[in-house]
PDB file of C-alpha atoms in Angstrom:
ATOM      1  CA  UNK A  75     -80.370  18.800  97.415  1.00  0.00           C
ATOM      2  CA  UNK A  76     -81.076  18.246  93.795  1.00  0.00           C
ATOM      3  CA  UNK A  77     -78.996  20.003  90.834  1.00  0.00           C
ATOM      4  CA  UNK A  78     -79.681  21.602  88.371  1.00  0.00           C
ATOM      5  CA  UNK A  79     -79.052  19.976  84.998  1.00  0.00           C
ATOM      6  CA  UNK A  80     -76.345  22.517  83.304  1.00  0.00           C
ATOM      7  CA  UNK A  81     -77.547  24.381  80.127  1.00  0.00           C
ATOM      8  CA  UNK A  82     -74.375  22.089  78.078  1.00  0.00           C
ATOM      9  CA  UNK A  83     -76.159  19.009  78.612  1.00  0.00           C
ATOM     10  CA  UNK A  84     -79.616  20.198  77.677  1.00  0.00           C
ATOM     11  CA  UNK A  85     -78.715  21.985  74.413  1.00  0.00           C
ATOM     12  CA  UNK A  86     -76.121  18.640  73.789  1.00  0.00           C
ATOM     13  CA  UNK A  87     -79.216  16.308  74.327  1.00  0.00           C
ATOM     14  CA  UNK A  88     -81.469  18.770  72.448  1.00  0.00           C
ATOM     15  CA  UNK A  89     -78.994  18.622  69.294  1.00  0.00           C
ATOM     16  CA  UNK A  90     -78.553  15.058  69.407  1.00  0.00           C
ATOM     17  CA  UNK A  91     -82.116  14.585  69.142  1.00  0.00           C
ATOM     18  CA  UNK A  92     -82.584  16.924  66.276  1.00  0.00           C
ATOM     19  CA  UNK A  93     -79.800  15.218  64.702  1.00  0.00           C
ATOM     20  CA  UNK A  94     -80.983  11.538  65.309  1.00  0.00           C
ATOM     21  CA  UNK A  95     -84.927  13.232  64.516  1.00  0.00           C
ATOM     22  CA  UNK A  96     -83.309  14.890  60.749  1.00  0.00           C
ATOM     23  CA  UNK A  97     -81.753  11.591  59.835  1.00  0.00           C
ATOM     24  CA  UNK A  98     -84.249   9.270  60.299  1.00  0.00           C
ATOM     25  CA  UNK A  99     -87.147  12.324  58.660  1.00  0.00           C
ATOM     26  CA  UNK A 100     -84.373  12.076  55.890  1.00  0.00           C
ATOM     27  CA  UNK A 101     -83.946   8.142  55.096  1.00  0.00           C
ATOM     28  CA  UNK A 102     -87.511   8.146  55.373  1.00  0.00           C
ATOM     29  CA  UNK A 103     -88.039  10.262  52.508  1.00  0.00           C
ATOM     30  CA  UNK A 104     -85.574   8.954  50.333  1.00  0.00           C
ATOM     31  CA  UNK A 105     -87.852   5.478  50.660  1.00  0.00           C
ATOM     32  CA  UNK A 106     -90.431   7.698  49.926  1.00  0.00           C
ATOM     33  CA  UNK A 107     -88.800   8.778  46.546  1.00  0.00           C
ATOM     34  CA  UNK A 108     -87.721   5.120  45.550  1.00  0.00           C
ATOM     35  CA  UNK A 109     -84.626   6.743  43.985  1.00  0.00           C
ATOM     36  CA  UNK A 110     -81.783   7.753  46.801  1.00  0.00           C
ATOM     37  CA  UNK A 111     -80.396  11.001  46.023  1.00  0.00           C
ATOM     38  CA  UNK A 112     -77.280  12.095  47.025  1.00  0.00           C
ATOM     39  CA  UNK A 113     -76.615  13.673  50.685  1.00  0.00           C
ATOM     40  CA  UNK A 114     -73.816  15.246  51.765  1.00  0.00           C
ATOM     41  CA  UNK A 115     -73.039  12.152  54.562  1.00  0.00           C
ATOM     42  CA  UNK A 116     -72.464  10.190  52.080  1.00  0.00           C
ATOM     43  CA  UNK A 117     -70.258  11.682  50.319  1.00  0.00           C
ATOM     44  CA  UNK A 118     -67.944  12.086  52.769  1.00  0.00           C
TER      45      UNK A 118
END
């Protein structure tokens, strides 16, 4: 009998893809720009 994957897991994997999917949008635009501007990551 198969289980159900728990709700946890899906919303984890869901927000590690939006993170992974927001970080590569956002280096991707900065190369668009030419001129890196600062992000909060970086500063840190």
């Amino acid at each position: 009998m198969k289980r159900k994957p728990d709700l946890l897991w899906v919303l984890v994997i869901l927000f590690g893809l939006g993170v992974v999917t927001t970080g590569y949008a956002q280096s991707h635009w900065e190369q668009q720009q030419g001129a890196p501007s600062p992000s909060l990551f970086r500063s840190l």
